[in-house]
Amino acid sequence: MFRHEHKYLGEEFDIHGGGMDLKFPHHECEIAQSTAALGKESVHLWMHNNMITINGQKMARSLNNFITLDQLFSGDHPLLDQAYSPMTVRFLYSRPIQKHY
């Protein structure tokens, strides 16, 4: 598994991330696998984002309650009162890194 990935991606990543729901066990398992296979961690910095919610429920395609970025930028969604600029969306959804593995 690792040889195939490393052929295309290399052995190290500066930044790797995903949703907070992937921290355990998914990302911790990646750390264990890379350490076992390479003798070192493959990732220099892990970043995890919190879940975005709509009406108190996690936004997900599977729940069919999502808003696309194009809809945010155009304001073309029933739950939106206005369009938002890309910089505004970036600011609102970004959070400082709270901790590192």
CSV table of C-alpha atoms in Angstrom, one decimal:
chain,number,residue,atom,x,y,z
A,1,MET,CA,0.0,0.0,0.0
A,2,PHE,CA,2.7,2.5,1.0
A,3,ARG,CA,4.9,1.9,-2.0
A,4,HIS,CA,2.1,2.7,-4.4
A,5,GLU,CA,1.2,5.9,-2.6
A,6,HIS,CA,4.8,7.0,-2.2
A,7,LYS,CA,5.5,6.4,-5.9
A,8,TYR,CA,3.1,9.3,-6.7
A,9,LEU,CA,3.0,11.4,-3.5
A,10,GLY,CA,6.4,11.0,-1.9
A,11,GLU,CA,7.1,9.9,1.7
A,12,GLU,CA,6.4,13.2,3.5
A,13,PHE,CA,3.7,15.8,3.5
A,14,ASP,CA,4.0,19.3,4.9
A,15,ILE,CA,0.2,19.6,5.7
A,16,HIS,CA,-2.5,16.9,5.9
A,17,GLY,CA,-5.9,17.4,7.3
A,18,GLY,CA,-9.6,16.8,7.3
A,19,GLY,CA,-12.6,17.0,9.5
A,20,MET,CA,-12.3,16.6,13.3
A,21,ASP,CA,-14.2,13.3,12.9
A,22,LEU,CA,-11.1,11.8,11.1
A,23,LYS,CA,-8.7,12.6,14.0
A,24,PHE,CA,-9.4,9.3,15.7
A,25,PRO,CA,-9.1,6.6,14.5
A,26,HIS,CA,-8.4,7.4,10.9
A,27,HIS,CA,-5.5,9.9,11.2
A,28,GLU,CA,-4.0,8.3,14.2
A,29,CYS,CA,-3.9,5.0,12.2
A,30,GLU,CA,-2.1,6.8,9.4
A,31,ILE,CA,0.5,8.0,11.8
A,32,ALA,CA,1.0,4.5,13.2
A,33,GLN,CA,1.2,3.0,9.7
A,34,SER,CA,3.7,5.5,8.4
A,35,THR,CA,5.8,5.2,11.5
A,36,ALA,CA,5.8,1.4,11.2
A,37,ALA,CA,6.6,1.4,7.5
A,38,LEU,CA,9.1,4.3,7.3
A,39,GLY,CA,10.4,4.6,10.9
A,40,LYS,CA,9.1,8.2,11.0
A,41,GLU,CA,5.8,10.2,10.7
A,42,SER,CA,5.0,11.2,7.1
A,43,VAL,CA,3.1,14.4,8.0
A,44,HIS,CA,4.7,17.6,9.4
A,45,LEU,CA,1.5,19.4,10.4
A,46,TRP,CA,-2.0,18.1,10.9
A,47,MET,CA,-4.9,20.4,10.5
A,48,HIS,CA,-8.5,19.6,11.4
A,49,ASN,CA,-11.6,21.6,10.8
A,50,ASN,CA,-14.8,21.5,12.8
A,51,MET,CA,-18.1,20.5,11.3
A,52,ILE,CA,-20.2,23.1,9.6
A,53,THR,CA,-23.8,22.9,10.7
A,54,ILE,CA,-27.1,24.0,9.2
A,55,ASN,CA,-30.1,24.4,11.6
A,56,GLY,CA,-28.1,22.5,14.3
A,57,GLN,CA,-27.3,19.5,12.1
A,58,LYS,CA,-24.0,18.6,10.5
A,59,MET,CA,-23.8,19.6,6.9
A,60,ALA,CA,-23.4,16.6,4.7
A,61,ARG,CA,-24.2,15.5,1.1
A,62,SER,CA,-25.7,12.3,2.6
A,63,LEU,CA,-28.2,14.4,4.6
A,64,ASN,CA,-28.9,16.5,1.5
A,65,ASN,CA,-28.5,19.7,3.6
A,66,PHE,CA,-25.5,21.2,2.0
A,67,ILE,CA,-24.8,24.6,0.4
A,68,THR,CA,-22.1,24.7,-2.3
A,69,LEU,CA,-19.4,27.4,-2.5
A,70,ASP,CA,-20.9,28.6,-5.7
A,71,GLN,CA,-24.3,29.0,-4.0
A,72,LEU,CA,-22.6,30.9,-1.1
A,73,PHE,CA,-20.9,33.3,-3.5
A,74,SER,CA,-24.0,33.8,-5.6
A,75,GLY,CA,-26.6,33.8,-2.8
A,76,ASP,CA,-28.6,31.2,-4.8
A,77,HIS,CA,-29.9,28.9,-2.0
A,78,PRO,CA,-33.2,29.1,0.0
A,79,LEU,CA,-31.4,29.4,3.3
A,80,LEU,CA,-29.3,32.3,2.2
A,81,ASP,CA,-30.4,36.0,2.6
A,82,GLN,CA,-27.5,37.3,0.5
A,83,ALA,CA,-24.4,36.4,-1.4
A,84,TYR,CA,-21.0,36.3,0.4
A,85,SER,CA,-17.6,37.1,-1.0
A,86,PRO,CA,-15.0,34.3,-1.0
A,87,MET,CA,-12.8,36.2,1.5
A,88,THR,CA,-15.8,36.5,3.9
A,89,VAL,CA,-16.4,32.8,3.6
A,90,ARG,CA,-12.7,32.0,4.1
A,91,PHE,CA,-12.6,34.2,7.2
A,92,LEU,CA,-15.8,32.7,8.8
A,93,TYR,CA,-14.8,29.0,8.2
A,94,SER,CA,-11.2,29.3,9.2
A,95,ARG,CA,-10.1,28.7,12.7
A,96,PRO,CA,-6.6,28.9,14.3
A,97,ILE,CA,-4.8,25.6,14.8
A,98,GLN,CA,-5.6,24.5,18.3
A,99,LYS,CA,-3.1,21.7,18.7
A,100,HIS,CA,-0.7,19.5,16.8
A,101,TYR,CA,-0.1,15.7,17.2
